[in-house]
Amino acid sequence: MRDALLLRETDSGARKRARKEADKEKFGLAVEALACNLILLSAIKSGPKLAVPRSHGFLWRGDGGANPVYGQHFLSAIDGLASLGLIEEEQRGYRLS
């Protein structure tokens, strides 16, 4: 999945420069985390939605212990999955039920 999204990024012109290997690994980690959550949700019959943080304050915490899943690569993974039609963005905002 990671490689398909990286290829899509390159082919669509969404990304001008190649990612460094360490950045590819972070991107892959973000894709894996999203995929695992989506697989789990698909197993639940009630049709729950996945809410993901997109705020700068959450993704780039200054405490030095930031989760390696989050960052610009996480947002790029979300956009890539949406461009392939694998996920659909329904709503953005601060107070979602």
Coordinates of N, CA, C and O in Angstrom, one line a residue:
M1 N 0.8 -1.2 0.0 CA 0.0 0.0 0.0 C 0.9 1.3 0.0 O 0.6 2.2 -0.7
R2 N 1.9 1.2 0.8 CA 2.8 2.4 0.9 C 3.4 2.7 -0.5 O 3.3 3.9 -0.9
D3 N 3.9 1.7 -1.2 CA 4.5 2.0 -2.5 C 3.5 2.5 -3.5 O 3.8 3.3 -4.3
A4 N 2.2 1.9 -3.4 CA 1.2 2.4 -4.4 C 0.9 3.9 -4.1 O 0.7 4.7 -5.1
L5 N 0.9 4.3 -2.9 CA 0.6 5.7 -2.5 C 1.8 6.6 -2.9 O 1.5 7.7 -3.4
L6 N 3.0 6.1 -2.7 CA 4.1 6.9 -3.1 C 4.2 7.1 -4.7 O 4.5 8.2 -5.2
L7 N 3.8 6.0 -5.4 CA 3.8 6.1 -6.8 C 2.7 7.1 -7.3 O 2.9 7.9 -8.2
R8 N 1.6 7.0 -6.7 CA 0.4 7.9 -7.0 C 0.8 9.3 -6.7 O 0.5 10.2 -7.5
E9 N 1.5 9.6 -5.6 CA 2.0 10.9 -5.3 C 2.9 11.4 -6.4 O 2.8 12.6 -6.9
T10 N 3.8 10.6 -6.8 CA 4.8 11.0 -7.9 C 4.1 11.2 -9.2 O 4.3 12.2 -9.9
D11 N 3.3 10.3 -9.6 CA 2.6 10.4 -10.9 C 1.6 11.5 -11.0 O 1.5 12.1 -12.1
S12 N 1.0 11.9 -9.9 CA 0.0 13.0 -9.9 C 0.7 14.3 -9.8 O 0.0 15.3 -10.1
G13 N 1.9 14.4 -9.5 CA 2.6 15.6 -9.3 C 2.4 16.3 -8.0 O 2.8 17.4 -7.8
A14 N 1.8 15.5 -7.1 CA 1.5 16.1 -5.7 C 2.8 16.3 -5.0 O 2.8 17.1 -4.1
R15 N 3.8 15.6 -5.3 CA 5.1 15.7 -4.6 C 6.2 16.0 -5.7 O 6.3 15.2 -6.6
K16 N 6.9 17.0 -5.5 CA 8.0 17.4 -6.5 C 9.3 16.6 -6.3 O 10.0 16.4 -7.2
R17 N 9.6 16.4 -5.0 CA 10.9 15.7 -4.7 C 10.7 14.3 -4.1 O 9.6 14.1 -3.5
A18 N 11.6 13.5 -4.3 CA 11.5 12.1 -3.7 C 11.7 12.2 -2.2 O 12.4 13.1 -1.7
R19 N 11.1 11.3 -1.5 CA 11.2 11.2 -0.1 C 12.5 10.5 0.3 O 12.9 9.6 -0.4
K20 N 13.1 11.0 1.3 CA 14.3 10.3 1.9 C 13.8 8.9 2.4 O 12.7 8.7 2.7
E21 N 14.7 8.0 2.6 CA 14.4 6.6 3.0 C 13.7 6.7 4.4 O 12.7 6.0 4.7
A22 N 14.2 7.5 5.3 CA 13.6 7.6 6.7 C 12.2 8.2 6.6 O 11.3 7.8 7.3
D23 N 12.0 9.1 5.7 CA 10.7 9.7 5.5 C 9.7 8.7 4.8 O 8.5 8.7 5.2
K24 N 10.2 7.8 4.0 CA 9.4 6.7 3.4 C 8.9 5.8 4.5 O 7.8 5.3 4.5
E25 N 9.8 5.5 5.5 CA 9.5 4.6 6.6 C 8.4 5.3 7.4 O 7.5 4.6 7.9
K26 N 8.5 6.6 7.7 CA 7.5 7.3 8.5 C 6.2 7.3 7.8 O 5.1 7.1 8.4
F27 N 6.2 7.5 6.5 CA 5.0 7.5 5.6 C 4.4 6.1 5.7 O 3.2 6.0 5.9
G28 N 5.2 5.1 5.6 CA 4.7 3.7 5.7 C 4.1 3.4 7.0 O 3.0 2.7 7.1
L29 N 4.6 3.9 8.1 CA 4.1 3.7 9.4 C 2.7 4.4 9.5 O 1.8 3.8 10.1
A30 N 2.6 5.6 9.0 CA 1.3 6.2 9.0 C 0.3 5.5 8.2 O -0.9 5.3 8.6
V31 N 0.6 5.0 7.0 CA -0.3 4.2 6.2 C -0.7 2.9 6.9 O -1.9 2.6 7.0
E32 N 0.2 2.3 7.6 CA -0.1 1.1 8.3 C -1.0 1.3 9.5 O -2.0 0.6 9.7
A33 N -0.8 2.4 10.2 CA -1.7 2.8 11.3 C -3.1 3.1 10.8 O -4.1 2.6 11.4
L34 N -3.2 3.8 9.8 CA -4.5 4.1 9.2 C -5.2 2.8 8.7 O -6.4 2.6 9.0
A35 N -4.5 2.0 8.0 CA -5.0 0.8 7.5 C -5.5 -0.2 8.6 O -6.6 -0.7 8.5
C36 N -4.7 -0.3 9.6 CA -5.1 -1.2 10.8 C -6.4 -0.7 11.4 O -7.3 -1.4 11.7
N37 N -6.5 0.6 11.6 CA -7.7 1.2 12.2 C -8.9 1.0 11.3 O -10.0 0.7 11.7
L38 N -8.7 1.1 10.0 CA -9.8 1.0 9.0 C -10.3 -0.5 8.9 O -11.5 -0.8 8.8
I39 N -9.3 -1.4 9.0 CA -9.7 -2.8 9.0 C -10.5 -3.2 10.2 O -11.5 -3.9 10.1
L40 N -10.0 -2.7 11.4 CA -10.8 -2.9 12.6 C -12.2 -2.4 12.5 O -13.2 -3.0 12.9
L41 N -12.3 -1.2 12.0 CA -13.7 -0.6 11.9 C -14.6 -1.3 10.9 O -15.8 -1.4 11.1
S42 N -14.0 -1.8 9.9 CA -14.8 -2.6 8.9 C -15.3 -3.9 9.5 O -16.3 -4.4 9.0
A43 N -14.6 -4.4 10.5 CA -15.1 -5.6 11.1 C -16.3 -5.4 12.1 O -17.0 -6.3 12.5
I44 N -16.5 -4.1 12.5 CA -17.6 -3.8 13.4 C -18.8 -3.5 12.5 O -18.7 -2.6 11.6
K45 N -19.9 -4.1 12.8 CA -21.0 -4.0 11.9 C -21.8 -2.7 12.0 O -22.7 -2.5 11.2
S46 N -21.6 -1.9 13.0 CA -22.4 -0.8 13.2 C -22.0 0.4 12.4 O -22.7 1.5 12.4
G47 N -21.0 0.3 11.6 CA -20.6 1.4 10.7 C -20.0 2.6 11.3 O -20.3 3.7 10.9
P48 N -19.1 2.4 12.3 CA -18.5 3.6 12.9 C -17.5 4.3 12.0 O -17.1 3.7 11.0
K49 N -17.2 5.5 12.3 CA -16.3 6.4 11.5 C -15.0 6.5 12.2 O -14.9 6.4 13.4
L50 N -14.0 6.8 11.5 CA -12.6 7.0 12.0 C -12.4 8.5 12.1 O -12.4 9.2 11.0
A51 N -12.2 9.0 13.2 CA -11.9 10.5 13.4 C -10.4 10.6 13.6 O -9.8 9.9 14.4
V52 N -9.7 11.4 12.8 CA -8.3 11.5 12.9 C -7.9 13.0 13.1 O -8.5 13.9 12.6
P53 N -6.9 13.2 13.9 CA -6.4 14.5 14.2 C -5.7 15.1 13.1 O -4.9 14.5 12.4
R54 N -6.0 16.4 12.7 CA -5.3 17.1 11.7 C -4.7 18.4 12.2 O -4.0 19.1 11.4
S55 N -4.9 18.7 13.5 CA -4.4 20.0 14.0 C -2.9 20.0 14.2 O -2.3 19.0 14.5
H56 N -2.4 21.2 13.9 CA -0.9 21.4 14.1 C -0.5 21.1 15.5 O 0.5 20.4 15.8
G57 N -1.3 21.5 16.5 CA -1.0 21.3 17.9 C -0.9 19.8 18.3 O -0.1 19.4 19.1
F58 N -1.7 19.0 17.6 CA -1.6 17.5 17.9 C -0.5 16.9 17.2 O 0.3 16.0 17.7
L59 N -0.3 17.2 15.9 CA 0.6 16.5 15.0 C 2.1 16.9 15.3 O 3.0 16.0 15.2
W60 N 2.3 18.1 15.7 CA 3.7 18.5 16.0 C 3.8 19.0 17.4 O 4.1 20.2 17.7
R61 N 3.7 18.1 18.3 CA 3.9 18.5 19.8 C 5.3 18.8 20.0 O 6.2 18.2 19.5
G62 N 5.5 19.8 20.9 CA 6.8 20.3 21.2 C 7.4 19.6 22.4 O 8.5 20.0 22.9
D63 N 6.8 18.5 22.9 CA 7.3 17.8 24.1 C 8.5 16.8 23.8 O 8.9 16.2 24.8
G64 N 8.9 16.7 22.6 CA 10.0 15.8 22.3 C 9.6 14.3 22.2 O 10.4 13.5 21.8
G65 N 8.4 14.0 22.7 CA 8.0 12.6 22.7 C 6.9 12.4 21.6 O 6.0 11.5 21.9
A66 N 6.9 13.1 20.6 CA 5.8 13.0 19.6 C 5.8 11.6 19.0 O 6.8 11.0 18.8
N67 N 4.6 11.2 18.7 CA 4.4 9.9 18.1 C 4.9 9.9 16.7 O 4.5 10.7 15.9
P68 N 5.7 8.9 16.3 CA 6.3 8.9 14.9 C 5.2 8.7 13.8 O 5.5 8.9 12.7
V69 N 4.0 8.3 14.2 CA 3.0 8.1 13.2 C 2.5 9.4 12.6 O 2.2 9.6 11.5
Y70 N 2.5 10.4 13.5 CA 2.0 11.7 13.1 C 3.0 12.7 12.6 O 4.2 12.6 12.9
G71 N 2.6 13.6 11.7 CA 3.4 14.6 11.1 C 2.8 14.8 9.7 O 1.7 14.4 9.3
Q72 N 3.5 15.5 8.9 CA 3.1 15.8 7.5 C 2.9 14.5 6.7 O 1.9 14.4 5.9
H73 N 3.7 13.5 7.0 CA 3.5 12.2 6.3 C 2.2 11.6 6.6 O 1.6 10.9 5.7
F74 N 1.6 11.8 7.8 CA 0.3 11.3 8.2 C -0.8 12.0 7.3 O -1.6 11.3 6.8
L75 N -0.7 13.3 7.2 CA -1.7 14.0 6.4 C -1.6 13.6 4.9 O -2.6 13.5 4.3
S76 N -0.3 13.4 4.5 CA -0.1 12.9 3.1 C -0.7 11.6 2.9 O -1.3 11.3 1.8
A77 N -0.6 10.7 3.9 CA -1.2 9.3 3.8 C -2.7 9.4 3.7 O -3.3 8.7 2.9
I78 N -3.3 10.3 4.5 CA -4.8 10.5 4.4 C -5.2 10.9 3.0 O -6.1 10.4 2.4
D79 N -4.5 11.9 2.5 CA -4.8 12.5 1.2 C -4.6 11.4 0.1 O -5.4 11.4 -0.8
G80 N -3.6 10.6 0.2 CA -3.3 9.6 -0.7 C -4.4 8.5 -0.7 O -4.8 8.1 -1.8
L81 N -4.8 8.1 0.5 CA -5.9 7.1 0.6 C -7.2 7.6 0.0 O -7.9 6.9 -0.7
A82 N -7.4 8.9 0.2 CA -8.6 9.5 -0.4 C -8.5 9.6 -1.9 O -9.5 9.4 -2.6
S83 N -7.3 9.9 -2.4 CA -7.2 10.0 -3.9 C -7.4 8.7 -4.6 O -7.8 8.6 -5.7
L84 N -7.1 7.6 -3.9 CA -7.3 6.3 -4.4 C -8.8 5.8 -4.2 O -9.1 4.7 -4.7
G85 N -9.6 6.6 -3.5 CA -10.9 6.2 -3.3 C -11.1 5.2 -2.1 O -12.1 4.5 -2.0
L86 N -10.0 5.0 -1.3 CA -10.1 4.0 -0.3 C -10.7 4.6 1.0 O -11.2 3.8 1.8
I87 N -10.7 5.9 1.2 CA -11.4 6.5 2.3 C -12.1 7.7 1.7 O -11.8 8.2 0.6
E88 N -13.0 8.2 2.5 CA -13.8 9.4 2.1 C -13.9 10.4 3.3 O -14.2 10.0 4.4
E89 N -13.5 11.6 3.0 CA -13.6 12.6 4.1 C -15.0 13.1 4.1 O -15.6 13.6 3.1
E90 N -15.5 13.1 5.3 CA -16.9 13.5 5.5 C -17.1 14.9 6.1 O -17.9 15.7 5.7
Q91 N -16.2 15.2 7.1 CA -16.4 16.4 7.8 C -15.1 16.8 8.5 O -14.4 15.9 9.0
R92 N -14.9 18.1 8.6 CA -13.8 18.6 9.4 C -14.4 19.5 10.5 O -15.4 20.2 10.2
G93 N -13.7 19.6 11.6 CA -14.1 20.5 12.6 C -13.6 20.1 13.9 O -12.9 19.2 14.1
Y94 N -14.0 20.9 14.9 CA -13.5 20.7 16.3 C -14.4 19.9 17.1 O -14.0 19.2 18.0
R95 N -15.7 19.9 16.8 CA -16.6 19.2 17.7 C -17.4 18.2 16.8 O -18.4 18.6 16.2
L96 N -16.9 17.1 16.7 CA -17.6 16.0 15.9 C -18.2 15.0 16.8 O -17.5 14.6 17.8
S97 N -19.4 14.6 16.5 CA -20.0 13.5 17.3 C -19.8 12.2 16.6 O -19.6 12.0 15.5

